[in-house]
C-alpha positions in Angstrom: 13.7 -38.7 -10.1 10.0 -37.2 -10.3 9.7 -40.4 -7.5 11.6 -37.9 -5.1 10.6 -34.9 -6.4 6.6 -35.7 -5.3 8.5 -36.8 -2.1 9.8 -33.4 -1.6 7.4 -31.9 -2.6 4.8 -33.7 -0.6 7.8 -32.7 2.7 7.3 -29.1 0.7 4.0 -27.8 1.8 2.8 -28.6 5.0 5.0 -26.3 6.3 4.2 -23.6 4.0 1.1 -23.8 4.2 0.8 -24.0 8.0 2.9 -21.7 8.5 1.2 -18.9 6.3 -2.3 -20.3 8.2 -0.5 -19.1 11.3 1.0 -16.2 10.2 -1.6 -15.1 8.3 -3.9 -15.6 11.8 -1.3 -14.7 14.4 -1.7 -10.7 11.8 -5.8 -10.5 11.4 -5.6 -11.4 14.9 -3.6 -8.4 15.8 -5.8 -6.3 13.6 -8.7 -7.1 15.0 -7.5 -6.7 18.6 -5.8 -3.3 17.3 -9.1 -1.9 16.7 -11.7 -3.7 18.5 -12.0 -0.9 20.7 -13.9 0.7 18.0 -15.9 -2.7 16.8 -18.4 -2.6 20.2 -21.8 -3.7 18.5 -20.7 -5.1 14.9 -21.8 -7.8 13.4 -19.4 -10.0 13.2 -20.0 -10.9 9.5 -18.9 -7.2 8.6 -15.8 -7.6 10.8 -15.0 -11.0 8.8 -15.7 -9.1 6.0 -13.1 -5.9 7.1 -10.3 -9.3 8.1 -10.5 -11.0 4.7 -9.9 -8.0 2.9 -6.8 -7.2 4.8 -5.6 -11.0 3.8 -4.1 -10.5 0.6 -1.9 -7.3 2.0 -1.0 -9.5 4.6 0.2 -12.6 2.3 2.6 -10.6 1.1 4.0 -10.1 4.2 4.1 -13.1 5.6 4.8 -15.3 2.3 8.6 -15.3 2.8 8.4 -16.3 6.6 6.1 -19.5 5.4 8.8 -20.3 3.3 11.7 -20.0 5.4 9.6 -22.2 8.0 8.6 -24.7 4.6 13.1 -25.0 3.7 13.9 -25.4 7.5 11.1 -27.7 9.1 11.3 -30.1 5.2 14.7 -30.0 4.7 16.0 -30.3 8.7 14.0 -33.4 9.1 15.2 -35.1 6.3 18.8 -34.1 7.4 18.0 -35.4 10.9 16.5 -38.2 9.5 19.7 -39.1 6.6 17.7 -39.1 4.4 19.8 -37.2 2.5 22.5 -38.9 2.9 20.6 -41.9 1.4 19.7 -40.0 -1.5 23.3 -38.7 -2.0 24.8 -41.9 -1.9 22.7 -42.7 -4.6 24.1 -40.0 -6.6 22.0 -37.6 -6.4 23.2 -33.8 -5.6 22.1 -31.4 -2.9 21.1 -29.4 -6.1 18.9 -31.9 -7.4 17.1 -33.0 -4.2 16.1 -28.8 -3.1 15.1 -28.6 -6.9 11.0 -28.7 -6.0 12.0 -26.1 -3.5 12.9 -23.0 -6.0 9.6 -24.4 -7.8 7.6 -24.1 -5.2 9.7 -20.2 -4.0 8.8 -19.0 -7.3 5.7 -20.2 -7.5 4.9 -18.4 -4.0 6.5 -15.2 -5.3 4.8 -14.9 -8.7 2.1 -15.0 -6.2 3.4 -13.0 -4.2 4.0 -10.0 -6.8 0.1 -11.1 -7.9 -1.3 -9.8 -5.0 1.5 -6.8 -4.4 0.4 -5.4 -8.1 -3.3 -6.1 -8.9 -5.0 -7.4 -5.2 -3.9 -6.0 -2.2 -4.1 -2.7 -3.6 -7.8 -2.6 -4.3 -8.7 -4.8 -1.1 -7.0 -2.2 0.8 -9.1 0.4 -0.1 -11.9 -1.4 0.2 -10.8 -2.4 4.3 -10.1 1.5 4.5 -13.8 2.3 3.0 -15.4 -0.3 4.7 -13.7 0.1 8.4 -14.3 4.4 8.1 -17.7 4.1 6.8 -18.7 0.2 7.7 -17.2 -0.2 11.4 -17.8 2.6 13.3 -19.5 5.0 10.6 -16.7 7.6 11.9 -16.5 8.5 7.9 -15.3 10.9 7.0 -14.6 12.6 10.3 -11.0 12.5 10.2 -10.6 15.1 7.5 -12.9 17.8 9.4 -10.0 20.1 9.7 -7.8 18.3 6.9 -6.9 19.5 3.1 -7.3 17.0 0.9 -5.9 17.1 -2.1 -9.1 14.9 -4.2 -6.7 14.5 -7.6 -8.2 16.2 -10.4 -6.5 19.2 -8.7 -8.7 19.5 -6.6 -8.5 19.8 -2.7 -11.4 19.9 -0.4 -11.4 20.7 3.3 -14.6 20.4 5.6 -15.6 22.8 8.8 -18.0 19.7 9.8 -19.0 16.1 8.5 -22.4 14.5 9.8 -22.0 10.5 10.1 -24.8 9.8 10.7 -26.1 11.8 7.3 -23.2 11.7 5.4 -23.0 15.3 5.3 -19.9 17.5 4.7 -20.9 20.9 6.7 -18.8 24.3 5.2 -17.3 22.4 2.6 -14.3 25.0 0.4 -12.9 23.2 -2.9 -10.5 24.7 -4.8 -9.1 24.3 -8.3 -6.2 25.9 -9.7 -5.6 26.4 -13.6 -2.7 24.2 -15.1 -2.3 27.1 -17.8 -1.8 30.4 -15.1 -0.6 29.3 -12.4 -2.3 32.5 -10.1 -5.2 32.1 -11.0 -8.1 29.6 -8.9 -11.4 28.3 -9.0 -12.8 28.6 -5.0 -15.6 26.8 -4.0 -17.6 27.8 -1.2 -21.0 25.9 0.2 -22.3 25.4 3.4 -23.4 21.5 3.1 -22.7 18.8 0.5 -22.2 14.8 0.6 -19.6 13.6 -1.1 -20.1 8.9 -3.0 -18.3 7.8 -5.2 -16.3 10.6 -7.0 -19.1 13.0 -7.4 -18.9 15.3 -4.5 -22.7 17.1 -4.7 -23.0 20.9 -3.2 -26.2 23.2 -1.8 -25.2 26.3 -0.3 -23.0 27.4 -3.1 -20.4 30.3 -4.3 -18.3 30.5 -7.0 -14.9 32.9 -7.3 -12.6 32.6 -10.0 -9.9 34.5 -8.6 -7.0 35.5 -10.6 -4.5 36.8 -8.5 -1.7 37.8 -10.6 -4.5 40.7 -11.5 -5.1 41.7 -7.6 -1.4 42.1 -7.6 -2.1 44.7 -10.4 -4.7 46.5 -9.2 -2.3 49.2 -6.8 -1.0 50.7 -10.4 -4.7 51.6 -11.1 -5.5 55.3 -10.8 -7.4 56.3 -7.7 -9.3 58.9 -10.3 -10.0 56.1 -12.5 -13.3 54.6 -11.9 -14.1 53.3 -14.9 -10.6 51.1 -15.1 -10.9 50.5 -11.2 -14.0 48.3 -12.1 -12.1 46.5 -15.3 -9.9 45.7 -13.0 -11.2 44.3 -10.2 -13.7 42.9 -12.8 -10.3 40.9 -14.3 -9.4 40.0 -11.1 -12.8 38.3 -10.3 -13.4 37.1 -14.1 -16.7 34.6 -13.5 -18.6 34.5 -9.9 -21.6 32.2 -9.9 -24.5 32.0 -7.2 -27.6 30.0 -8.1 -30.5 30.8 -8.7 -32.0 28.9 -5.4 -30.3 27.7 -2.4 -31.4 24.1 -3.1 -29.5 24.3 -7.0 -27.2 21.8 -7.0 -23.1 22.4 -7.8 -21.8 18.5 -8.7 -18.2 17.7 -9.2 -16.2 14.8 -10.3 -12.7 14.3 -7.4 -9.9 11.9 -8.8 -10.1 9.9 -5.8 -13.2 8.3 -4.6 -15.0 8.7 -1.2 -13.0 4.8 -0.4 -10.0 6.3 -1.9 -9.5 9.8 0.1 -10.6 7.4 3.4 -7.7 5.2 2.4 -5.5 8.2 1.4 -5.7 10.2 4.8 -7.8 8.8 7.8 -5.3 7.1 8.9 -1.8 9.2 9.8 -0.5 6.3 7.5 -2.2 6.4 4.7 -3.3 2.3 2.7 -0.8 1.3 0.6 -3.6 2.1 -2.3 -0.9 2.6 -5.7 -1.0 -1.0 -8.3 0.9 -1.9 -11.0 -1.9 1.1 -13.2 -1.1 3.4 -11.3 2.8 3.3 -10.7 3.7 3.2 -14.1 1.3 6.2 -15.2 3.3 8.1 -12.1 6.6 6.3 -14.0 5.6 7.0 -17.0 2.8 10.2 -18.1 5.1 13.8 -19.2 3.1 16.1 -16.3 4.1 13.6 -13.8 5.6 15.8 -10.7 9.1 15.0 -9.7 8.7 13.9 -5.8 5.6 11.4 -6.9 7.8 10.2 -9.4 10.9 9.1 -7.1 7.6 7.6 -4.8 6.1 5.7 -7.5 9.6 4.3 -8.3 10.4 3.8 -4.7 6.9 2.0 -4.0 7.4 0.5 -7.7 10.1 -1.5 -6.6 10.0 -1.8 -3.1 6.4 -3.8 -4.2 8.4 -6.1 -6.4 10.7 -7.1 -3.7 9.7 -8.2 -0.8 7.8 -11.1 -3.4 11.5 -12.0 -4.3 12.2 -12.5 -0.5 10.2 -15.3 -1.1 13.1 -17.2 -3.6 16.0 -15.4 -1.6 14.5 -16.8 1.5 14.7 -20.2 0.5 18.2 -20.2 -0.6 19.6 -18.8 2.8 17.6 -20.9 4.3 18.9 -24.0 3.3 22.1 -24.5 4.7 20.8 -23.7 8.4 18.4 -26.4 7.6 21.0 -28.7 6.8 23.0 -27.7 9.9 20.6 -26.9 12.7 16.5 -28.4 11.9 17.1 -31.3 13.9 13.9 -30.9 15.3 10.6 -28.8 14.7 11.9 -26.6 18.2 14.5 -25.7 16.7 13.1 -25.7 12.9 10.8 -22.8 14.2 13.5 -20.8 16.3 16.2 -20.7 13.1 13.2 -20.0 10.8 12.1 -17.0 12.5 15.6 -15.6 13.2 16.1 -16.1 9.7 13.2 -13.9 8.7 13.1 -11.5 11.9 16.5 -10.9 10.6 15.3 -10.0 7.0 12.4 -8.4 7.6 15.7 -5.6 10.1 17.1 -5.4 6.6 14.9 -5.1 4.5 13.4 -2.4 6.3 17.0 -0.9 7.1 17.4 -0.9 2.9 13.8 1.1 3.0 16.1 3.9 5.2 18.9 3.2 2.7 17.3 3.5 -0.3 15.1 7.7 0.8 18.7 8.4 1.6 20.2 7.4 -1.6 17.3 8.9 -4.3 19.1 8.9 -7.2 19.5 5.6 -6.2 17.0 3.5 -4.8 17.5 0.6 -5.6 20.0 -0.3 -4.3 18.4 0.4 -0.8 15.0 -1.6 -1.1 16.8 -4.3 -2.6 20.1 -4.9 -0.1 17.7 -7.5 2.4 17.8 -9.6 -1.1 21.3 -8.9 -2.3 23.2 -10.0 1.8 20.5 -13.4 1.6 21.5 -14.6 -1.6 24.8 -13.7 -1.0 24.9 -15.4 2.4 23.1 -18.3 1.2 25.4 -18.9 -1.2 28.6 -18.8 0.4 27.3 -20.9 3.3 25.2 -23.8 1.1 29.2 -23.8 -0.8 30.3 -24.1 3.4 28.1 -27.2 3.6 
């Protein structure tokens, strides 16, 4: 039986590795092709590093296709050459022969979960940072004219950005008080820099404004200057003006420069939430309901796709036994199964967005359907 396990595993690994390399290469070339017009003159080593940083996220996406290809090609060949018939005539069940498929798919699933929740989010942040700061040189130019949330209660607005010096122009920073909802600290600066998690601002002024006190100004008697001055002081409890124009104000941010680029530089933000961020969003007491719901959906999505490797190995097996007669047919069947799975997976995400009370039903829809279909087809094989 050990010899049989080794023989079946030897059939599975070559198509799994070949499929993984093939699909990863295709997607990586797609990333390069789409961005190639902005990469003129960029060193090849830097482009190679940029592509390499995208590999963890790409692997999570291509593993299901590779697992389908592995199952269809390996068992299709063994079925065509009557090897399965010979094994079963010796009293060994199909379930026992297929056990290595489950083991390999489980190992791929474990690897995909690790990549999805721990490796890919950090690599995605590095990818966006390298792209905007290293490859295109545009830096924070994409943020000009936007108001972005830097975490820690801070929002940032830029009037301009100089890519050559990495200098921010006409900066506005806001921070609203959690205790007093109508009190905010506003910082205006002529220039500054944003590196790592530190905003360094020059030519700045800082105003603490109480808008609730501003609403009470209309009730101050017009003939009482002292009361009016006191009321104005309540509106502006603190005003900080530096003694010299060269003075610098340092502000710690919740998001780093790379995380800010990952979240806001592109039309679609990078998938930068890993296990620590998602668990914090799900369990921390001060998280908004919308953020908690989004984290719940995202965590299920990051688990459902990796577990799709196990489901697709099961679903692909009956197709391999019935139709996997040649390599060309096997490739076609594998692609059809993978495309159908991904289409249903994305439909499930749409369903999950429409079912905020139970997003798991939509996210896991593809896995439920394909697992049920695979078991039903196996019973008829």
